């Protein structure tokens, strides 16, 4: 195949990408309207960003529309990967246009962190930025957070990438219930409705417990998308409010659950879907045990002397980091290293499948645990037949192999990227925690990137490596890595 013909083969994916870019440009209308209404001085930044984004998408769409056809497997992978790499370029435009001396690397890092719902920031003086700029940052969380769910339950099936097989493999039992609705598109709409309702409820609750209206809106987007951006340098700790922290914990716990479970419970007006979700007992069990253990540990170590104070800070950060929310109320890097590593570790697996959280997800962690236990039993009873089950359903062997493969690549990614950052001059604790925090889409790490600081101190090369980690984590590794293999580009 000639190079020209090979290029034309990707026109359908590029055509769809152009449409996505145009839609993304239109989303900038929201902060543009807010900026114009408040007169916060950022209107021109959104005018420029919206115009450039929409025109770029339109030109790409027009240039490739002559080769439109049904998307195939290769097109789907290319479209998904390209979307997450390209959209942050346009998401960075309002930041570049408004914030003086902000370089492209920092702006792109901020936009990647926003769209992947990571919450790792390079900006300081957040209180002095216009409301619309902080709104845009957390609105990217909100769009990117639900975008992951739509990718799993709507986009991939429509692209013909074995969507229903992936759907059944990647999500827990409640989501398998006749695909929730007869059509995948209807499922996506139902999940979006649930997401919107949760966001609205979170915003009103934060306002009710004392936040100013725009503070409540900005943090509602951040909490629902499990992102972690705030409009305060001190994050949620700026407000020093137990009520705000309790509301945040409550909605972070809800956002860390499977949105399909919420949807089924809402439609059926019943709590039965929650009882049948096999992840939920493990999810709340791990969080409760971790909170109790760390509270006792920090009291014993003399970090806190008051039980109520210890429980307040431990509970908030266990939930925030575990669900990959990433908001902070206290500098937990002042705690003993065991406590720091433990909550960082929780962010690797606690969030449920089908949630807006990051990490390998609780479902995969459960399958890994049950597979290890099965192998122990087999070593004692070689002829025993003991299938791995999720709830009442046995897990097929091909799914077990997929989970093992994913987990291996997850660990390889952490080790490899940590070595890259270390070789580039970053000290080990900062390098390791930054990679884990970005791959899990958590946000704050340890060392130089702890909750009391941000990622601004890192070099440009470090930030590009972490951008790769954030996208890799949000696309759950294989979706992104597949387009980097030579085999993918052979037609």
GROMACS .gro file of C-alpha atoms in nm:
model
  491
    1UNK     CA    1   0.000   0.000   0.000
    2UNK     CA    2   0.138   0.342  -0.095
    3UNK     CA    3   0.198   0.604   0.173
    4UNK     CA    4  -0.085   0.815   0.031
    5UNK     CA    5  -0.328   0.524   0.040
    6UNK     CA    6  -0.215   0.438   0.392
    7UNK     CA    7  -0.283   0.794   0.504
    8UNK     CA    8  -0.629   0.789   0.346
    9UNK     CA    9  -0.709   0.471   0.536
   10UNK     CA   10  -0.717   0.676   0.855
   11UNK     CA   11  -0.947   0.947   0.718
   12UNK     CA   12  -1.261   0.802   0.884
   13UNK     CA   13  -1.101   0.826   1.229
   14UNK     CA   14  -0.970   1.175   1.155
   15UNK     CA   15  -1.314   1.278   1.031
   16UNK     CA   16  -1.471   1.166   1.359
   17UNK     CA   17  -1.191   1.341   1.548
   18UNK     CA   18  -1.273   1.665   1.369
   19UNK     CA   19  -1.633   1.639   1.486
   20UNK     CA   20  -1.523   1.572   1.843
   21UNK     CA   21  -1.293   1.876   1.836
   22UNK     CA   22  -1.580   2.095   1.715
   23UNK     CA   23  -1.804   1.971   1.996
   24UNK     CA   24  -1.525   2.033   2.246
   25UNK     CA   25  -1.490   2.387   2.115
   26UNK     CA   26  -1.860   2.446   2.172
   27UNK     CA   27  -1.817   2.337   2.534
   28UNK     CA   28  -1.606   2.648   2.585
   29UNK     CA   29  -1.927   2.845   2.547
   30UNK     CA   30  -2.008   2.761   2.908
   31UNK     CA   31  -1.709   2.940   3.071
   32UNK     CA   32  -1.733   3.208   2.800
   33UNK     CA   33  -2.089   3.294   2.904
   34UNK     CA   34  -1.989   3.288   3.271
   35UNK     CA   35  -1.691   3.514   3.202
   36UNK     CA   36  -1.905   3.760   3.006
   37UNK     CA   37  -2.177   3.762   3.274
   38UNK     CA   38  -1.931   3.821   3.558
   39UNK     CA   39  -1.701   4.053   3.364
   40UNK     CA   40  -1.397   3.871   3.502
   41UNK     CA   41  -1.166   3.973   3.218
   42UNK     CA   42  -1.117   3.631   3.059
   43UNK     CA   43  -1.377   3.664   2.782
   44UNK     CA   44  -1.121   3.724   2.507
   45UNK     CA   45  -0.931   3.408   2.607
   46UNK     CA   46  -1.244   3.201   2.551
   47UNK     CA   47  -1.331   3.384   2.230
   48UNK     CA   48  -0.992   3.291   2.091
   49UNK     CA   49  -0.998   2.937   2.228
   50UNK     CA   50  -1.346   2.862   2.099
   51UNK     CA   51  -1.273   3.008   1.755
   52UNK     CA   52  -0.942   2.826   1.705
   53UNK     CA   53  -1.080   2.496   1.836
   54UNK     CA   54  -1.398   2.500   1.630
   55UNK     CA   55  -1.224   2.608   1.310
   56UNK     CA   56  -0.951   2.345   1.352
   57UNK     CA   57  -1.212   2.074   1.400
   58UNK     CA   58  -1.415   2.201   1.105
   59UNK     CA   59  -1.114   2.205   0.873
   60UNK     CA   60  -1.019   1.850   0.973
   61UNK     CA   61  -1.377   1.734   0.927
   62UNK     CA   62  -1.411   1.896   0.583
   63UNK     CA   63  -1.071   1.771   0.465
   64UNK     CA   64  -1.154   1.408   0.545
   65UNK     CA   65  -1.528   1.382   0.482
   66UNK     CA   66  -1.486   1.241   0.129
   67UNK     CA   67  -1.350   0.918   0.279
   68UNK     CA   68  -1.611   0.862   0.545
   69UNK     CA   69  -1.720   0.504   0.612
   70UNK     CA   70  -1.812   0.284   0.905
   71UNK     CA   71  -1.533   0.283   1.159
   72UNK     CA   72  -1.333  -0.035   1.202
   73UNK     CA   73  -1.122  -0.173   1.484
   74UNK     CA   74  -0.807   0.021   1.387
   75UNK     CA   75  -1.009   0.340   1.341
   76UNK     CA   76  -1.160   0.305   1.687
   77UNK     CA   77  -0.830   0.265   1.868
   78UNK     CA   78  -0.676   0.552   1.674
   79UNK     CA   79  -0.974   0.779   1.741
   80UNK     CA   80  -0.978   0.710   2.115
   81UNK     CA   81  -0.603   0.762   2.158
   82UNK     CA   82  -0.594   1.070   1.935
   83UNK     CA   83  -0.888   1.227   2.116
   84UNK     CA   84  -0.715   1.215   2.454
   85UNK     CA   85  -0.384   1.339   2.312
   86UNK     CA   86  -0.526   1.618   2.095
   87UNK     CA   87  -0.810   1.761   2.306
   88UNK     CA   88  -0.576   1.888   2.581
   89UNK     CA   89  -0.403   2.104   2.320
   90UNK     CA   90  -0.728   2.291   2.269
   91UNK     CA   91  -0.823   2.273   2.636
   92UNK     CA   92  -0.498   2.457   2.711
   93UNK     CA   93  -0.578   2.751   2.480
   94UNK     CA   94  -0.783   2.962   2.729
   95UNK     CA   95  -0.511   2.909   2.989
   96UNK     CA   96  -0.237   3.013   2.747
   97UNK     CA   97  -0.435   3.317   2.632
   98UNK     CA   98  -0.511   3.447   2.980
   99UNK     CA   99  -0.232   3.346   3.219
  100UNK     CA  100   0.088   3.546   3.152
  101UNK     CA  101   0.420   3.361   3.125
  102UNK     CA  102   0.245   3.022   3.113
  103UNK     CA  103   0.441   2.800   2.877
  104UNK     CA  104   0.288   2.543   2.645
  105UNK     CA  105   0.424   2.250   2.847
  106UNK     CA  106   0.258   2.374   3.166
  107UNK     CA  107  -0.067   2.460   2.988
  108UNK     CA  108  -0.082   2.118   2.820
  109UNK     CA  109   0.000   1.944   3.149
  110UNK     CA  110  -0.282   2.133   3.320
  111UNK     CA  111  -0.529   2.045   3.045
  112UNK     CA  112  -0.427   1.677   3.040
  113UNK     CA  113  -0.464   1.670   3.417
  114UNK     CA  114  -0.807   1.830   3.379
  115UNK     CA  115  -0.945   1.603   3.107
  116UNK     CA  116  -0.807   1.284   3.262
  117UNK     CA  117  -0.957   1.391   3.597
  118UNK     CA  118  -0.616   1.368   3.764
  119UNK     CA  119  -0.598   1.701   3.943
  120UNK     CA  120  -0.220   1.744   3.934
  121UNK     CA  121  -0.167   2.117   3.890
  122UNK     CA  122   0.125   2.341   3.798
  123UNK     CA  123  -0.059   2.663   3.881
  124UNK     CA  124  -0.038   2.869   4.200
  125UNK     CA  125  -0.225   3.179   4.310
  126UNK     CA  126  -0.551   3.007   4.218
  127UNK     CA  127  -0.753   3.246   4.436
  128UNK     CA  128  -0.647   3.532   4.210
  129UNK     CA  129  -0.755   3.368   3.883
  130UNK     CA  130  -1.094   3.462   3.733
  131UNK     CA  131  -1.386   3.241   3.830
  132UNK     CA  132  -1.431   3.131   3.470
  133UNK     CA  133  -1.070   3.003   3.445
  134UNK     CA  134  -1.107   2.788   3.755
  135UNK     CA  135  -1.449   2.682   3.630
  136UNK     CA  136  -1.297   2.569   3.298
  137UNK     CA  137  -1.031   2.368   3.481
  138UNK     CA  138  -1.286   2.170   3.684
  139UNK     CA  139  -1.536   2.155   3.397
  140UNK     CA  140  -1.268   1.962   3.205
  141UNK     CA  141  -1.267   1.719   3.501
  142UNK     CA  142  -1.639   1.679   3.470
  143UNK     CA  143  -1.637   1.619   3.094
  144UNK     CA  144  -1.335   1.388   3.109
  145UNK     CA  145  -1.465   1.191   3.406
  146UNK     CA  146  -1.788   1.083   3.241
  147UNK     CA  147  -1.606   1.054   2.909
  148UNK     CA  148  -1.440   0.740   3.038
  149UNK     CA  149  -1.774   0.576   3.111
  150UNK     CA  150  -1.914   0.678   2.773
  151UNK     CA  151  -1.601   0.535   2.611
  152UNK     CA  152  -1.664   0.197   2.773
  153UNK     CA  153  -2.041   0.167   2.734
  154UNK     CA  154  -2.117   0.370   2.422
  155UNK     CA  155  -1.833   0.474   2.193
  156UNK     CA  156  -1.643   0.146   2.157
  157UNK     CA  157  -1.953  -0.065   2.081
  158UNK     CA  158  -2.062   0.186   1.817
  159UNK     CA  159  -1.717   0.164   1.661
  160UNK     CA  160  -1.750  -0.210   1.633
  161UNK     CA  161  -1.454  -0.292   1.858
  162UNK     CA  162  -1.616  -0.594   2.017
  163UNK     CA  163  -1.799  -0.343   2.229
  164UNK     CA  164  -2.039  -0.576   2.404
  165UNK     CA  165  -1.764  -0.825   2.482
  166UNK     CA  166  -1.550  -0.546   2.627
  167UNK     CA  167  -1.858  -0.415   2.806
  168UNK     CA  168  -1.919  -0.748   2.977
  169UNK     CA  169  -1.552  -0.803   3.053
  170UNK     CA  170  -1.478  -0.466   3.205
  171UNK     CA  171  -1.780  -0.401   3.424
  172UNK     CA  172  -1.935  -0.571   3.727
  173UNK     CA  173  -2.256  -0.767   3.740
  174UNK     CA  174  -2.516  -0.487   3.760
  175UNK     CA  175  -2.402  -0.339   3.431
  176UNK     CA  176  -2.454  -0.669   3.251
  177UNK     CA  177  -2.827  -0.659   3.312
  178UNK     CA  178  -2.946  -0.647   2.949
  179UNK     CA  179  -2.697  -0.367   2.891
  180UNK     CA  180  -2.915  -0.166   3.132
  181UNK     CA  181  -3.136  -0.062   2.841
  182UNK     CA  182  -3.196  -0.231   2.504
  183UNK     CA  183  -2.965   0.012   2.325
  184UNK     CA  184  -2.615   0.121   2.421
  185UNK     CA  185  -2.694   0.481   2.326
  186UNK     CA  186  -2.983   0.482   2.572
  187UNK     CA  187  -2.750   0.344   2.837
  188UNK     CA  188  -2.509   0.632   2.781
  189UNK     CA  189  -2.792   0.883   2.817
  190UNK     CA  190  -2.903   0.718   3.139
  191UNK     CA  191  -2.554   0.732   3.285
  192UNK     CA  192  -2.518   1.097   3.185
  193UNK     CA  193  -2.850   1.175   3.356
  194UNK     CA  194  -2.731   1.001   3.673
  195UNK     CA  195  -2.401   1.191   3.654
  196UNK     CA  196  -2.577   1.526   3.615
  197UNK     CA  197  -2.812   1.457   3.905
  198UNK     CA  198  -2.522   1.360   4.132
  199UNK     CA  199  -2.332   1.675   4.033
  200UNK     CA  200  -2.630   1.901   4.098
  201UNK     CA  201  -2.695   1.737   4.434
  202UNK     CA  202  -2.328   1.778   4.528
  203UNK     CA  203  -2.326   2.145   4.429
  204UNK     CA  204  -2.638   2.226   4.629
  205UNK     CA  205  -2.510   2.032   4.930
  206UNK     CA  206  -2.177   2.219   4.929
  207UNK     CA  207  -2.364   2.548   4.905
  208UNK     CA  208  -2.598   2.443   5.187
  209UNK     CA  209  -2.307   2.370   5.424
  210UNK     CA  210  -2.149   2.709   5.365
  211UNK     CA  211  -1.958   2.742   5.038
  212UNK     CA  212  -2.019   3.044   4.818
  213UNK     CA  213  -2.221   2.956   4.504
  214UNK     CA  214  -1.928   2.957   4.258
  215UNK     CA  215  -1.706   2.771   4.505
  216UNK     CA  216  -1.979   2.508   4.532
  217UNK     CA  217  -2.015   2.475   4.153
  218UNK     CA  218  -1.641   2.451   4.092
  219UNK     CA  219  -1.591   2.186   4.360
  220UNK     CA  220  -1.904   1.994   4.255
  221UNK     CA  221  -1.751   1.945   3.909
  222UNK     CA  222  -1.427   1.835   4.071
  223UNK     CA  223  -1.592   1.590   4.313
  224UNK     CA  224  -1.835   1.433   4.064
  225UNK     CA  225  -1.554   1.379   3.812
  226UNK     CA  226  -1.319   1.267   4.092
  227UNK     CA  227  -1.069   1.517   3.958
  228UNK     CA  228  -0.913   1.717   4.240
  229UNK     CA  229  -0.869   2.069   4.100
  230UNK     CA  230  -0.969   2.347   4.337
  231UNK     CA  231  -0.987   2.725   4.312
  232UNK     CA  232  -0.772   2.753   4.626
  233UNK     CA  233  -0.401   2.686   4.667
  234UNK     CA  234  -0.475   2.512   4.998
  235UNK     CA  235  -0.737   2.296   4.823
  236UNK     CA  236  -1.041   2.217   5.037
  237UNK     CA  237  -0.836   2.286   5.350
  238UNK     CA  238  -0.880   2.657   5.277
  239UNK     CA  239  -1.240   2.640   5.403
  240UNK     CA  240  -1.156   2.450   5.724
  241UNK     CA  241  -1.514   2.323   5.745
  242UNK     CA  242  -1.617   1.985   5.883
  243UNK     CA  243  -1.950   2.017   5.701
  244UNK     CA  244  -1.780   2.073   5.364
  245UNK     CA  245  -1.549   1.780   5.429
  246UNK     CA  246  -1.837   1.546   5.520
  247UNK     CA  247  -2.033   1.640   5.209
  248UNK     CA  248  -1.721   1.588   4.997
  249UNK     CA  249  -1.659   1.247   5.154
  250UNK     CA  250  -2.020   1.144   5.093
  251UNK     CA  251  -2.026   1.242   4.726
  252UNK     CA  252  -1.674   1.110   4.661
  253UNK     CA  253  -1.791   0.774   4.795
  254UNK     CA  254  -2.090   0.784   4.560
  255UNK     CA  255  -1.876   0.891   4.262
  256UNK     CA  256  -1.637   0.604   4.336
  257UNK     CA  257  -1.919   0.352   4.287
  258UNK     CA  258  -2.034   0.208   3.958
  259UNK     CA  259  -2.259   0.464   3.787
  260UNK     CA  260  -2.460   0.181   3.633
  261UNK     CA  261  -2.552   0.070   3.984
  262UNK     CA  262  -2.674   0.423   4.060
  263UNK     CA  263  -2.869   0.427   3.734
  264UNK     CA  264  -3.041   0.094   3.799
  265UNK     CA  265  -3.128   0.197   4.155
  266UNK     CA  266  -3.270   0.525   4.025
  267UNK     CA  267  -3.477   0.367   3.749
  268UNK     CA  268  -3.609   0.083   3.962
  269UNK     CA  269  -3.655   0.295   4.276
  270UNK     CA  270  -3.485   0.016   4.467
  271UNK     CA  271  -3.167  -0.046   4.666
  272UNK     CA  272  -3.143  -0.399   4.526
  273UNK     CA  273  -2.879  -0.307   4.261
  274UNK     CA  274  -2.647  -0.193   4.540
  275UNK     CA  275  -2.696  -0.521   4.727
  276UNK     CA  276  -2.616  -0.721   4.413
  277UNK     CA  277  -2.302  -0.526   4.318
  278UNK     CA  278  -2.013  -0.754   4.428
  279UNK     CA  279  -1.764  -0.466   4.449
  280UNK     CA  280  -1.950  -0.263   4.710
  281UNK     CA  281  -1.874  -0.476   5.022
  282UNK     CA  282  -1.503  -0.479   4.936
  283UNK     CA  283  -1.509  -0.108   4.848
  284UNK     CA  284  -1.655   0.007   5.180
  285UNK     CA  285  -1.472  -0.263   5.375
  286UNK     CA  286  -1.127  -0.155   5.255
  287UNK     CA  287  -1.207   0.212   5.319
  288UNK     CA  288  -1.345   0.147   5.669
  289UNK     CA  289  -1.057  -0.080   5.775
  290UNK     CA  290  -0.797   0.161   5.634
  291UNK     CA  291  -0.954   0.456   5.814
  292UNK     CA  292  -0.966   0.271   6.147
  293UNK     CA  293  -0.612   0.133   6.111
  294UNK     CA  294  -0.451   0.465   6.015
  295UNK     CA  295  -0.640   0.654   6.285
  296UNK     CA  296  -0.512   0.418   6.554
  297UNK     CA  297  -0.162   0.417   6.401
  298UNK     CA  298  -0.130   0.797   6.387
  299UNK     CA  299  -0.261   0.831   6.743
  300UNK     CA  300  -0.008   0.573   6.859
  301UNK     CA  301   0.271   0.756   6.674
  302UNK     CA  302   0.176   1.084   6.841
  303UNK     CA  303   0.090   1.260   6.515
  304UNK     CA  304  -0.250   1.344   6.663
  305UNK     CA  305  -0.355   1.354   7.026
  306UNK     CA  306  -0.728   1.398   6.974
  307UNK     CA  307  -0.930   1.106   6.835
  308UNK     CA  308  -1.183   1.332   6.662
  309UNK     CA  309  -0.913   1.533   6.486
  310UNK     CA  310  -0.730   1.219   6.377
  311UNK     CA  311  -1.047   1.060   6.244
  312UNK     CA  312  -1.141   1.380   6.060
  313UNK     CA  313  -0.819   1.407   5.863
  314UNK     CA  314  -0.762   1.034   5.812
  315UNK     CA  315  -1.116   0.965   5.689
  316UNK     CA  316  -1.106   1.253   5.444
  317UNK     CA  317  -0.773   1.163   5.289
  318UNK     CA  318  -0.836   0.789   5.280
  319UNK     CA  319  -1.156   0.852   5.082
  320UNK     CA  320  -1.008   1.132   4.870
  321UNK     CA  321  -0.695   0.944   4.762
  322UNK     CA  322  -0.859   0.600   4.741
  323UNK     CA  323  -1.131   0.717   4.504
  324UNK     CA  324  -0.871   0.924   4.310
  325UNK     CA  325  -1.047   1.251   4.399
  326UNK     CA  326  -0.725   1.412   4.521
  327UNK     CA  327  -0.860   1.709   4.718
  328UNK     CA  328  -0.673   1.771   5.044
  329UNK     CA  329  -0.736   1.939   5.378
  330UNK     CA  330  -0.406   1.860   5.548
  331UNK     CA  331  -0.043   1.794   5.452
  332UNK     CA  332  -0.031   1.417   5.498
  333UNK     CA  333   0.335   1.409   5.391
  334UNK     CA  334   0.402   1.510   5.755
  335UNK     CA  335   0.271   1.170   5.862
  336UNK     CA  336   0.501   0.867   5.901
  337UNK     CA  337   0.602   0.713   5.566
  338UNK     CA  338   0.390   0.401   5.626
  339UNK     CA  339   0.071   0.609   5.635
  340UNK     CA  340   0.174   0.805   5.324
  341UNK     CA  341   0.249   0.491   5.122
  342UNK     CA  342  -0.069   0.320   5.243
  343UNK     CA  343  -0.308   0.588   5.118
  344UNK     CA  344  -0.110   0.618   4.793
  345UNK     CA  345  -0.145   0.240   4.754
  346UNK     CA  346  -0.522   0.257   4.811
  347UNK     CA  347  -0.556   0.486   4.509
  348UNK     CA  348  -0.431   0.201   4.291
  349UNK     CA  349  -0.738  -0.020   4.321
  350UNK     CA  350  -1.024   0.101   4.544
  351UNK     CA  351  -1.247   0.286   4.291
  352UNK     CA  352  -1.513   0.064   4.137
  353UNK     CA  353  -1.544  -0.027   3.770
  354UNK     CA  354  -1.778   0.206   3.587
  355UNK     CA  355  -1.694   0.496   3.820
  356UNK     CA  356  -1.508   0.814   3.738
  357UNK     CA  357  -1.214   0.698   3.952
  358UNK     CA  358  -0.873   0.574   3.839
  359UNK     CA  359  -0.643   0.284   3.917
  360UNK     CA  360  -0.687  -0.081   3.823
  361UNK     CA  361  -1.038  -0.077   3.982
  362UNK     CA  362  -1.176  -0.288   4.262
  363UNK     CA  363  -1.313  -0.550   4.022
  364UNK     CA  364  -0.968  -0.638   3.889
  365UNK     CA  365  -0.824  -0.637   4.242
  366UNK     CA  366  -1.096  -0.881   4.352
  367UNK     CA  367  -1.031  -1.108   4.054
  368UNK     CA  368  -0.657  -1.104   4.126
  369UNK     CA  369  -0.715  -1.188   4.492
  370UNK     CA  370  -0.952  -1.473   4.408
  371UNK     CA  371  -0.716  -1.607   4.141
  372UNK     CA  372  -0.427  -1.612   4.390
  373UNK     CA  373  -0.645  -1.790   4.644
  374UNK     CA  374  -0.751  -2.043   4.378
  375UNK     CA  375  -0.387  -2.116   4.293
  376UNK     CA  376  -0.312  -2.175   4.662
  377UNK     CA  377  -0.601  -2.423   4.681
  378UNK     CA  378  -0.482  -2.592   4.359
  379UNK     CA  379  -0.136  -2.639   4.507
  380UNK     CA  380  -0.296  -2.834   4.793
  381UNK     CA  381  -0.568  -3.004   4.586
  382UNK     CA  382  -0.447  -3.033   4.223
  383UNK     CA  383  -0.773  -3.191   4.102
  384UNK     CA  384  -1.005  -2.941   4.267
  385UNK     CA  385  -1.239  -2.748   4.039
  386UNK     CA  386  -1.280  -2.401   4.185
  387UNK     CA  387  -1.391  -2.131   3.940
  388UNK     CA  388  -1.328  -1.766   4.017
  389UNK     CA  389  -1.661  -1.593   4.068
  390UNK     CA  390  -1.784  -1.235   4.074
  391UNK     CA  391  -2.101  -1.254   4.275
  392UNK     CA  392  -2.274  -1.565   4.147
  393UNK     CA  393  -2.120  -1.552   3.801
  394UNK     CA  394  -1.802  -1.746   3.712
  395UNK     CA  395  -1.531  -1.537   3.550
  396UNK     CA  396  -1.427  -1.680   3.208
  397UNK     CA  397  -1.064  -1.785   3.172
  398UNK     CA  398  -1.001  -1.530   2.895
  399UNK     CA  399  -1.106  -1.253   3.133
  400UNK     CA  400  -0.870  -1.388   3.399
  401UNK     CA  401  -0.587  -1.380   3.146
  402UNK     CA  402  -0.680  -1.025   3.043
  403UNK     CA  403  -0.679  -0.907   3.405
  404UNK     CA  404  -0.341  -1.072   3.468
  405UNK     CA  405  -0.200  -0.912   3.153
  406UNK     CA  406  -0.335  -0.572   3.248
  407UNK     CA  407  -0.197  -0.596   3.601
  408UNK     CA  408   0.145  -0.693   3.470
  409UNK     CA  409   0.153  -0.396   3.231
  410UNK     CA  410   0.033  -0.169   3.513
  411UNK     CA  411   0.330  -0.267   3.728
  412UNK     CA  412   0.571  -0.247   3.433
  413UNK     CA  413   0.443   0.105   3.359
  414UNK     CA  414   0.503   0.219   3.717
  415UNK     CA  415   0.854   0.076   3.732
  416UNK     CA  416   0.956   0.195   3.385
  417UNK     CA  417   0.828   0.551   3.422
  418UNK     CA  418   0.975   0.580   3.772
  419UNK     CA  419   1.315   0.478   3.635
  420UNK     CA  420   1.281   0.732   3.353
  421UNK     CA  421   1.208   1.014   3.597
  422UNK     CA  422   1.484   0.902   3.830
  423UNK     CA  423   1.731   0.893   3.542
  424UNK     CA  424   1.619   1.247   3.457
  425UNK     CA  425   1.727   1.370   3.799
  426UNK     CA  426   1.415   1.338   4.014
  427UNK     CA  427   1.464   1.192   4.361
  428UNK     CA  428   1.307   0.849   4.410
  429UNK     CA  429   1.013   0.925   4.643
  430UNK     CA  430   0.893   1.212   4.425
  431UNK     CA  431   0.948   1.013   4.104
  432UNK     CA  432   0.766   0.703   4.227
  433UNK     CA  433   0.475   0.886   4.388
  434UNK     CA  434   0.430   1.119   4.090
  435UNK     CA  435   0.408   0.822   3.852
  436UNK     CA  436   0.164   0.635   4.078
  437UNK     CA  437  -0.048   0.947   4.133
  438UNK     CA  438  -0.062   1.029   3.761
  439UNK     CA  439  -0.112   0.672   3.638
  440UNK     CA  440  -0.397   0.632   3.890
  441UNK     CA  441  -0.528   0.979   3.802
  442UNK     CA  442  -0.513   1.072   4.170
  443UNK     CA  443  -0.322   1.402   4.158
  444UNK     CA  444  -0.115   1.470   4.470
  445UNK     CA  445   0.179   1.243   4.545
  446UNK     CA  446   0.461   1.263   4.798
  447UNK     CA  447   0.782   1.460   4.826
  448UNK     CA  448   0.796   1.758   4.593
  449UNK     CA  449   0.447   1.681   4.456
  450UNK     CA  450   0.266   1.640   4.789
  451UNK     CA  451  -0.063   1.810   4.880
  452UNK     CA  452   0.112   2.118   5.020
  453UNK     CA  453   0.289   2.186   4.690
  454UNK     CA  454   0.228   2.109   4.321
  455UNK     CA  455   0.401   1.989   4.004
  456UNK     CA  456   0.543   2.329   3.906
  457UNK     CA  457   0.885   2.244   4.053
  458UNK     CA  458   0.933   1.960   3.803
  459UNK     CA  459   1.118   2.007   3.475
  460UNK     CA  460   0.951   2.009   3.135
  461UNK     CA  461   1.071   1.656   3.054
  462UNK     CA  462   0.926   1.526   3.381
  463UNK     CA  463   0.592   1.686   3.299
  464UNK     CA  464   0.577   1.530   2.952
  465UNK     CA  465   0.649   1.187   3.100
  466UNK     CA  466   0.369   1.241   3.352
  467UNK     CA  467   0.132   1.359   3.077
  468UNK     CA  468   0.196   1.023   2.912
  469UNK     CA  469   0.127   0.851   3.245
  470UNK     CA  470  -0.203   1.037   3.295
  471UNK     CA  471  -0.332   0.947   2.948
  472UNK     CA  472  -0.205   0.591   2.985
  473UNK     CA  473  -0.391   0.554   3.313
  474UNK     CA  474  -0.713   0.713   3.191
  475UNK     CA  475  -0.725   0.485   2.885
  476UNK     CA  476  -0.638   0.184   3.103
  477UNK     CA  477  -0.303   0.120   2.936
  478UNK     CA  478  -0.384  -0.117   2.649
  479UNK     CA  479  -0.611   0.119   2.455
  480UNK     CA  480  -0.325   0.369   2.434
  481UNK     CA  481  -0.032   0.129   2.400
  482UNK     CA  482  -0.190  -0.055   2.108
  483UNK     CA  483  -0.149   0.248   1.879
  484UNK     CA  484   0.221   0.267   1.972
  485UNK     CA  485   0.298  -0.082   1.840
  486UNK     CA  486   0.439  -0.130   1.486
  487UNK     CA  487   0.175  -0.395   1.420
  488UNK     CA  488  -0.102  -0.140   1.450
  489UNK     CA  489   0.038   0.068   1.164
  490UNK     CA  490   0.076  -0.226   0.925
  491UNK     CA  491  -0.218  -0.249   0.691
   0.00000   0.00000   0.00000
